[in-house]
Coordinates of C-alpha atoms in Angstrom, one line a residue:
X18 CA 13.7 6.0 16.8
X19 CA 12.3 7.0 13.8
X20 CA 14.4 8.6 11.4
X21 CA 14.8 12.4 11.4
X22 CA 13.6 13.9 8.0
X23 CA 14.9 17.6 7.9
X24 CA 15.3 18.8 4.2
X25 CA 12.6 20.3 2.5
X26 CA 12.9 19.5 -0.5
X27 CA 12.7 15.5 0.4
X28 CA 9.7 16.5 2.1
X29 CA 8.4 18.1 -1.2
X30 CA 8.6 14.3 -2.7
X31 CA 6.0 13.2 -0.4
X32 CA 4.0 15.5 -1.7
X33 CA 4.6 15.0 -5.7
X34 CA 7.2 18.0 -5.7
X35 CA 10.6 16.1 -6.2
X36 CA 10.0 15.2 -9.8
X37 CA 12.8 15.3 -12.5
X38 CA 12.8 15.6 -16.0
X39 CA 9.6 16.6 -17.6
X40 CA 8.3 17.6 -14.1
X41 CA 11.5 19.7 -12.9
X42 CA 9.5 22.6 -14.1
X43 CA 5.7 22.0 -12.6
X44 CA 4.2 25.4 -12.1
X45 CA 2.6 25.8 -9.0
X46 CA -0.8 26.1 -11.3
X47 CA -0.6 23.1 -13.1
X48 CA -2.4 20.0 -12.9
X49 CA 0.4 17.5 -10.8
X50 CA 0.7 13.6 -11.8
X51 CA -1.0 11.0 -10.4
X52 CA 0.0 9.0 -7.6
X53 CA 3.9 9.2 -6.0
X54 CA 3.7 7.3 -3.0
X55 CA 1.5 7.2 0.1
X56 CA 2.1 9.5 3.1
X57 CA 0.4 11.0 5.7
X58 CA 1.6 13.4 7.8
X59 CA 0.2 13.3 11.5
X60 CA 0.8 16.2 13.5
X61 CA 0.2 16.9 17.3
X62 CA 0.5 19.4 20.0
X63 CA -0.4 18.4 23.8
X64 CA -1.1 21.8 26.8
X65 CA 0.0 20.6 29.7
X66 CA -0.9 22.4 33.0
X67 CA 1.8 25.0 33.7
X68 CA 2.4 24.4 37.3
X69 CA 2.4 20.3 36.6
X70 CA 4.2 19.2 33.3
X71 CA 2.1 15.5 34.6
X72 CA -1.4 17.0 34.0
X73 CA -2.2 16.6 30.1
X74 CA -5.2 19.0 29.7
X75 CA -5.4 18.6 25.5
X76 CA -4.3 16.8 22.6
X77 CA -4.6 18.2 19.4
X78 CA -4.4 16.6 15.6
X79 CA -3.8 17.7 12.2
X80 CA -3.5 15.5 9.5
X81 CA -2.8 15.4 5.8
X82 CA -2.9 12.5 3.6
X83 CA -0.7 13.0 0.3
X84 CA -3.6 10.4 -1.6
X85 CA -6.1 13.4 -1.4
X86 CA -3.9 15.8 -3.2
X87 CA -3.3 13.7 -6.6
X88 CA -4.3 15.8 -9.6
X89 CA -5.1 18.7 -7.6
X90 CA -3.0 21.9 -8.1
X91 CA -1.2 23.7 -4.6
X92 CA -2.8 27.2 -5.5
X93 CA -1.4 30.2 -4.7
X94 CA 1.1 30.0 -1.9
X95 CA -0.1 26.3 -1.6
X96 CA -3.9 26.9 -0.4
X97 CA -5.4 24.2 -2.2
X98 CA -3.4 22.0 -0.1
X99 CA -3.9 23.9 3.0
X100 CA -7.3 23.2 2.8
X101 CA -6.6 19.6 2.9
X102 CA -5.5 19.5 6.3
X103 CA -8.0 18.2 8.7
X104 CA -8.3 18.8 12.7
X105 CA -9.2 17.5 15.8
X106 CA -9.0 18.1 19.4
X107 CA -9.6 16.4 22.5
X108 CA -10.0 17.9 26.1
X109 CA -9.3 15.5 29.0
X110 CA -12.7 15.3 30.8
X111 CA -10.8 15.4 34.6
X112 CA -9.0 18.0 34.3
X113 CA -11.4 21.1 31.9
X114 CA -11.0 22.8 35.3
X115 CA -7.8 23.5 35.4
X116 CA -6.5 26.2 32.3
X117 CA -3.4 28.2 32.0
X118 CA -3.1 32.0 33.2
X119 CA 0.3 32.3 34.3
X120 CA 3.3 31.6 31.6
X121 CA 1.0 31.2 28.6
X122 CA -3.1 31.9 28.5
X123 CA -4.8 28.8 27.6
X124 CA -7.9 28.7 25.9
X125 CA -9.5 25.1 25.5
X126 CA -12.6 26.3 24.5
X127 CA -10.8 28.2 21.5
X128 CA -10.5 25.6 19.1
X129 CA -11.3 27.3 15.6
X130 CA -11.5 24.5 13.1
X131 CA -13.9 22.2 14.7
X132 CA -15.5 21.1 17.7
X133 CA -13.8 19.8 20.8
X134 CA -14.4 16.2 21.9
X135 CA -14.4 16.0 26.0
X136 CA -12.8 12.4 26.5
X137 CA -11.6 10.4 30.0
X138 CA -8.2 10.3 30.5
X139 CA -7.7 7.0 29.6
X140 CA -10.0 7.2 26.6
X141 CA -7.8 10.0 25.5
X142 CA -4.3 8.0 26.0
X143 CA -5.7 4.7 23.9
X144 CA -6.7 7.1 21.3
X145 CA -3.5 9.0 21.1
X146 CA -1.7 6.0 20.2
X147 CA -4.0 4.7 18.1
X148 CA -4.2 7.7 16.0
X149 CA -0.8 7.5 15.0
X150 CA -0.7 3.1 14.0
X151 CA -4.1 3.8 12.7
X152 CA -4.0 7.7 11.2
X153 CA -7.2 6.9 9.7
X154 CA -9.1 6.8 12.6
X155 CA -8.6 10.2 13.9
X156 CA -12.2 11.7 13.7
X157 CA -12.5 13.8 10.5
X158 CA -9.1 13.2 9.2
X159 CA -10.3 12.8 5.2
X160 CA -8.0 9.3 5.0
X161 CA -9.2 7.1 2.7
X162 CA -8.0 3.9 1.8
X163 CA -5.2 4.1 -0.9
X164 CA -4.6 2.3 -4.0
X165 CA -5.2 -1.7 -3.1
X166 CA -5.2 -0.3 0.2
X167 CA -1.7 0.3 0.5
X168 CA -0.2 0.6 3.6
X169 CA 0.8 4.6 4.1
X170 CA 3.9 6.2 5.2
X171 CA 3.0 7.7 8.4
X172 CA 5.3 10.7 9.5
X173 CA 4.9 12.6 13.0
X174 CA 5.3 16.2 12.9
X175 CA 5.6 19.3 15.9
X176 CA 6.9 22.3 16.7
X177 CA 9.3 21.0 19.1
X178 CA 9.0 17.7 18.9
X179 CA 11.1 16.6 22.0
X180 CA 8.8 18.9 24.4
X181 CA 5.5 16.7 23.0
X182 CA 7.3 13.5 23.2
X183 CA 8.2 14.3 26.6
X184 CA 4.4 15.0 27.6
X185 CA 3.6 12.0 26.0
X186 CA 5.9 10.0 28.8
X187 CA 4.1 12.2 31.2
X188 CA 0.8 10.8 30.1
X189 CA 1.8 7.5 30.2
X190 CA 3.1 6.6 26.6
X191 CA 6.6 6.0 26.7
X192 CA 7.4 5.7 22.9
X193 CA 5.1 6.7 20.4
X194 CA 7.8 5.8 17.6
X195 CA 6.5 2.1 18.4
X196 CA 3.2 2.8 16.4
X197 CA 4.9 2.3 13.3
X198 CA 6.0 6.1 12.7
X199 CA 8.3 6.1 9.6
X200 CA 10.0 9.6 10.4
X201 CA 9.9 12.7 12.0
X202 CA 9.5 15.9 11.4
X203 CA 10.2 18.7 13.7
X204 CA 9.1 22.2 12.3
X205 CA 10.8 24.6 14.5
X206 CA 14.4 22.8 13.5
X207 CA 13.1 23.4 10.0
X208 CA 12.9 27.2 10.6
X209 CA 15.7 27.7 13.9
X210 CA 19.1 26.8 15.5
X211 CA 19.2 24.4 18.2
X212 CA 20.8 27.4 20.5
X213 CA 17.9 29.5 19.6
X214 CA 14.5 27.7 19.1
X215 CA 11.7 30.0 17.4
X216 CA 8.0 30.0 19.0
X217 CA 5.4 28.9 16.6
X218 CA 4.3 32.5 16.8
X219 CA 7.4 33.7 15.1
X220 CA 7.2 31.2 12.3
X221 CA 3.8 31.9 11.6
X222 CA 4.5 35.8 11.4
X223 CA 7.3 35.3 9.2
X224 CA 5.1 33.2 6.6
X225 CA 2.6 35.5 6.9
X226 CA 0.2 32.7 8.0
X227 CA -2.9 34.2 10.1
X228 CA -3.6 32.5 13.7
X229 CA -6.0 32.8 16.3
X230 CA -6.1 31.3 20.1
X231 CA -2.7 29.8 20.4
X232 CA -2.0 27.6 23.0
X233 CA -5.0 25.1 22.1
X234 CA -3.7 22.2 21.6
X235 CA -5.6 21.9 17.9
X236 CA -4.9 25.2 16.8
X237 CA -1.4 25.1 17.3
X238 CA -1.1 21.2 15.7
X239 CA -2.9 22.9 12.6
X240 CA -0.6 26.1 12.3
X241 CA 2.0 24.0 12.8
X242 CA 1.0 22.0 9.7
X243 CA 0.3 24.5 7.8
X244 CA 4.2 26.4 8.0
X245 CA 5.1 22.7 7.2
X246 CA 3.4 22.6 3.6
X247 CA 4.2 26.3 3.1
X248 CA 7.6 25.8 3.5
X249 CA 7.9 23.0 1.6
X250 CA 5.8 24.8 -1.3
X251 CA 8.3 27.8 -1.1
X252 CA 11.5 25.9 -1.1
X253 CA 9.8 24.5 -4.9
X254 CA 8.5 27.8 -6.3
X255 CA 9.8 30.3 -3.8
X256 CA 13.0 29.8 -2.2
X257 CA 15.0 33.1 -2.2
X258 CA 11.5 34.6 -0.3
X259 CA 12.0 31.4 1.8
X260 CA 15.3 31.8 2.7
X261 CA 14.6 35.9 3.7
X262 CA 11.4 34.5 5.7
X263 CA 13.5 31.8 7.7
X264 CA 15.9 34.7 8.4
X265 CA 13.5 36.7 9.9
X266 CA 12.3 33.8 12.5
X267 CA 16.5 33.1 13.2
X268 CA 17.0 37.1 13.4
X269 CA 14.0 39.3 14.8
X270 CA 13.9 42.7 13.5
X271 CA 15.3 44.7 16.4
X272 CA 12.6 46.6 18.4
X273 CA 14.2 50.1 19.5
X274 CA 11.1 50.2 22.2
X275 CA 12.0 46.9 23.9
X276 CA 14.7 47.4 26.7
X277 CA 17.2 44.2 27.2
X278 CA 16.1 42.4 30.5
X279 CA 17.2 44.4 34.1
X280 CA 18.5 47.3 32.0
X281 CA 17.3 50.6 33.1
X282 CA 16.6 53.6 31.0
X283 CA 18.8 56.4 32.0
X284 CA 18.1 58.9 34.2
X285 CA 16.2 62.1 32.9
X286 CA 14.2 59.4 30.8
X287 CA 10.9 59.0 32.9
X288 CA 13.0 58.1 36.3
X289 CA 13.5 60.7 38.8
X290 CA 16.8 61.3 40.4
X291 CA 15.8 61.1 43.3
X292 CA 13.5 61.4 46.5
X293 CA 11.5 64.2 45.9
X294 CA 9.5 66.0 48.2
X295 CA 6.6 67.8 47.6
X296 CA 5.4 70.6 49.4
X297 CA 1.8 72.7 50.3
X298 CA 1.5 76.2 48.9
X299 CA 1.2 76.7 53.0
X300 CA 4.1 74.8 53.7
X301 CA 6.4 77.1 51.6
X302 CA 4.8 80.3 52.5
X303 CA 7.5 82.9 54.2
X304 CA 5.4 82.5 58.0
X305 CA 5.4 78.7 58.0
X306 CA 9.1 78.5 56.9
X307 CA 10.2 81.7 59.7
X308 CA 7.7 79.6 62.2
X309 CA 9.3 76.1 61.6
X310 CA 13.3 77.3 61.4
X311 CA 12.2 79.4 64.7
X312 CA 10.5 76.0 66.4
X313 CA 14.1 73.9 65.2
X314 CA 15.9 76.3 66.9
X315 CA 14.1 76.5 70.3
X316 CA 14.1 72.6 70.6
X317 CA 17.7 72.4 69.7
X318 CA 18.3 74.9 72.9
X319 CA 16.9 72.4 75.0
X320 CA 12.6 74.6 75.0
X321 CA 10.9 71.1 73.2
X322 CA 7.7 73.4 73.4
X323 CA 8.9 76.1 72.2
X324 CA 8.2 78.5 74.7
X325 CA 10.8 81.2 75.4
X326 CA 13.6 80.5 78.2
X327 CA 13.2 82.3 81.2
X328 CA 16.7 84.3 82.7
X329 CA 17.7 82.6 85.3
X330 CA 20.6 84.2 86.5

């Protein structure tokens, strides 16, 4: 198992942030030094069909390589970085008929930083693990080959990381850590309690991030990416806003609109007492009512039609 990285500010070293001395006080504007270390983070997302946890329908990647952001400044809120992330999806060719409705809407076709690459199923499992011993061959991925083509630190990242490990032994790959994975990172650990895990929607709100057509595999391996290297840029330059952001994903504003699960509003607040009948102008007219009370009366004396009783004494 590879080992469990969950402190953002060791995270921030892999990215040239954990410097001390003369670089304890990098601006988030300034130029950074030159080269700390190789490391790539690799992180994936797999949609699985809802009513069969066995049916992988995508696999989605997002990479960043830490060699591509020497002597380049984060930006504001860390965009210069953000832009060094790189995507890529893959649809599994036997099974583009089948897409979510129910629990979650899919949207295959929906992937927004790229084009989707319609692989075999078996294609698509070699390349899953290949992606992570070789991170450089994921299609579009930027890596280049470091200094004396040094051998990188590769680091697995998801939102949830225990849900996409288990697909991945649903598609037939029973541990991925044996690709040479140095650590893991597991965003929504980062940003939740165990007790209470926080959707990648929630995280994304609460860094303000935009998003589009969740629930692609791609889209959501690149959001996820991207809270990644934000919060790790906040907890350098921003952590007090950090801290009230994380809050907000452990502790929802409350929504006075949104009624707790089987309770009912009470009564007099759009529900109805009771059964209520409602009558014709006709019907509650002085003849009809004299009429009907006269009819109930005959058939309770035993006249069903009404008529008068004749004396027969």
């Amino acid at each position: 198992m590879a080992h469990v990285i969950s402190d953002l500010g060791h995270l921030g070293s892999f990215l040239g942030l954990g410097f001390e001395g003369e670089y304890s006080s990098l601006k988030a504007d300034q130029i950074l030094p030159g080269n700390t270390g190789r490391t790539i983070f690799v992180c994936v997302d797999l949609e699985a069909f809802e009513f069969d946890q066995k049916k992988i329908l995508e696999v989605g990647f997002a990479t960043l390589d830490s060699h591509n952001l020497v002597g380049k400044a984060p930006g504001e809120g860390g965009s210069a970085w953000l832009e060094g992330i790189k995507s890529h999806h893959y649809i599994v060719k036997e099974r583009r008929h089948l897409v979510n409705k129910r629990y979650v809407k899919g949207c295959p076709e929906g992937f927004v930083f790229g084009q989707s690459q319609i692989t075999p199923i078996l294609e698509t499992q070699a390349l899953l693990r290949r992606h992570f011993s070789e991170p450089r061959s994921i299609p579009g991925s930027a890596i280049s080959n470091g200094p004396d083509d040094e051998a990188p630190s590769v680091y697995i990242v998801a939102h949830g990381l225990k849900n996409d490990t288990s697909l991945m032994k649903n598609f037939g790959i029973d541990n991925i850590y044996d690709t040479g994975i140095n650590g893991q990172i597991d965003t929504q650990k980062l940003c939740s309690p165990k007790k209470k895990p926080a959707s990648l929607k929630r995280l994304l709100d609460a860094l303000e991030i935009p998003y589009e057509h969740l629930h692609n595999a791609a889209n959501d391996a690149t959001y996820t990416l991207q809270a990644l290297v934000k919060m790790i840029f906040m907890e350098k330059f921003a952590p007090e806003d950090l801290a009230f952001r994380i809050n907000l994903v452990k502790n929802p504003p409350h929504d006075p609109n949104k009624l707790p699960k089987n309770k009912r509003k009470p009564k007099g607040e759009g529900e109805s007492r009771g059964k209520v009948t409602v009558l014709t102008e006709s019907e509650t007219s002085p003849k009809q009512t004299l009429g009907k009370r006269k009819h109930e009366t005959d058939v309770k004396n035993g006249n069903k039609s009404g008529e008068k009783l004749q004396d027969r004494t």
